[in-house]
Short mmCIF file of C-alpha atoms in Angstrom, two decimals:
data_model
loop_
_atom_site.label_atom_id
_atom_site.label_comp_id
_atom_site.label_asym_id
_atom_site.label_seq_id
_atom_site.Cartn_x
_atom_site.Cartn_y
_atom_site.Cartn_z
CA MET A 57 101.61 85.26 114.50
CA GLU A 58 104.89 87.13 114.77
CA LEU A 59 106.04 88.82 111.57
CA THR A 60 109.73 89.19 110.90
CA ILE A 61 111.31 92.52 110.03
CA GLU A 62 112.01 91.09 106.57
CA GLU A 63 108.30 90.37 106.05
CA VAL A 64 107.42 93.92 107.09
CA LYS A 65 110.06 95.25 104.69
CA HIS A 66 108.53 93.12 101.94
CA VAL A 67 105.04 94.50 102.61
CA ALA A 68 106.45 98.03 102.63
CA ARG A 69 108.19 97.41 99.30
CA LEU A 70 104.95 96.11 97.80
CA GLY A 71 103.24 99.32 98.91
CA ARG A 72 106.24 101.38 97.81
CA ILE A 73 106.53 102.80 101.31
CA GLY A 74 109.90 103.77 102.73
CA LEU A 75 110.19 102.98 106.44
CA THR A 76 112.84 103.80 109.03
CA GLU A 77 114.15 101.11 111.38
CA LYS A 78 111.97 102.53 114.16
CA GLU A 79 108.89 102.40 111.91
CA LEU A 80 109.73 98.83 110.87
CA GLU A 81 109.71 97.74 114.52
CA LYS A 82 106.50 99.67 115.22
CA PHE A 83 104.70 98.15 112.23
CA GLN A 84 106.10 94.71 113.00
CA ASN A 85 104.34 94.84 116.38
CA GLN A 86 101.14 96.36 115.00
CA LEU A 87 100.83 93.98 112.05
CA SER A 88 101.60 90.99 114.27
CA SER A 89 98.81 92.07 116.64
CA ILE A 90 96.39 92.42 113.74
CA LEU A 91 97.27 88.96 112.43
CA ASP A 92 96.84 87.50 115.94
CA PHE A 93 93.36 89.02 116.10
CA VAL A 94 92.48 87.66 112.64
CA SER A 95 93.67 84.25 113.80
CA GLN A 96 91.29 84.46 116.77
CA LEU A 97 88.43 85.39 114.44
CA GLN A 98 89.18 82.41 112.21
CA LYS A 99 88.69 80.07 115.20
CA VAL A 100 85.11 81.26 115.84
CA ASP A 101 82.53 78.60 114.98
CA THR A 102 80.17 80.15 112.45
CA ALA A 103 78.64 76.91 111.18
CA LYS A 104 75.17 77.80 112.49
CA THR A 105 75.34 81.45 111.47
CA LYS A 106 73.59 82.66 108.36
CA PRO A 107 75.77 84.67 105.98
CA LEU A 108 75.17 88.41 106.15
CA SER A 109 75.52 90.91 103.40
CA GLN A 110 73.71 93.72 105.19
CA THR A 111 73.28 94.19 108.93
CA THR A 112 71.22 97.35 109.36
CA GLY A 113 68.10 96.47 107.39
CA LEU A 114 68.40 99.71 105.44
CA LYS A 115 67.68 99.71 101.75
CA ASN A 116 69.13 101.82 98.99
CA VAL A 117 67.31 105.09 98.61
CA TRP A 118 68.80 105.86 95.23
CA ARG A 119 66.43 107.12 92.61
CA GLU A 120 66.20 105.52 89.22
CA ASP A 121 68.49 107.03 86.61
CA VAL A 122 66.51 109.43 84.48
CA VAL A 123 67.80 111.40 81.52
CA THR A 124 67.17 115.10 82.12
CA PRO A 125 68.05 118.19 80.14
CA SER A 126 71.55 119.48 80.82
CA LEU A 127 74.08 121.94 79.49
CA SER A 128 75.16 121.72 75.91
CA GLN A 129 78.85 121.20 75.25
CA ASP A 130 79.25 124.88 74.32
CA GLU A 131 77.46 126.02 77.49
CA ALA A 132 79.63 123.77 79.66
CA LEU A 133 82.80 125.12 78.06
CA GLN A 134 81.84 128.78 77.91
CA ASN A 135 83.67 129.76 81.13
CA ALA A 136 86.60 127.39 80.71
CA PRO A 137 89.93 129.24 80.75
CA GLU A 138 91.24 126.89 78.06
CA LYS A 139 89.59 124.41 75.74
CA PHE A 140 90.78 122.12 72.96
CA LYS A 141 88.60 120.47 70.32
CA GLY A 142 85.48 120.65 72.48
CA TYR A 143 87.13 119.51 75.73
CA PHE A 144 88.41 121.23 78.86
CA LYS A 145 92.16 121.74 78.53
CA THR A 146 94.22 121.23 81.69
CA LYS A 147 97.83 120.83 82.59
CA ALA A 148 99.17 117.31 82.28
CA THR A 149 98.64 115.27 85.43
CA LEU A 150 100.85 112.36 84.38
CA LYS A 151 104.41 112.56 83.20
#
């Protein structure tokens, strides 16, 4: 499937990515190749294949959540350079 430059520009706009003309051509070729490969995958007959959700046979080794003693709020804040009403105070990250 061959993407047009306009389609690549549209995808870039959706991702809020600014691209040069050279990058548009490069990504046009790369995205077209990816879509061609996906098209090939869609043609594979999987009717007799069982659905897979896990291929390695490994199982989660996570422990059960257990409540354990931890620092009090005062202990957690004792070395904080700034605090406000029982919380860590930081510079604003959003404008």
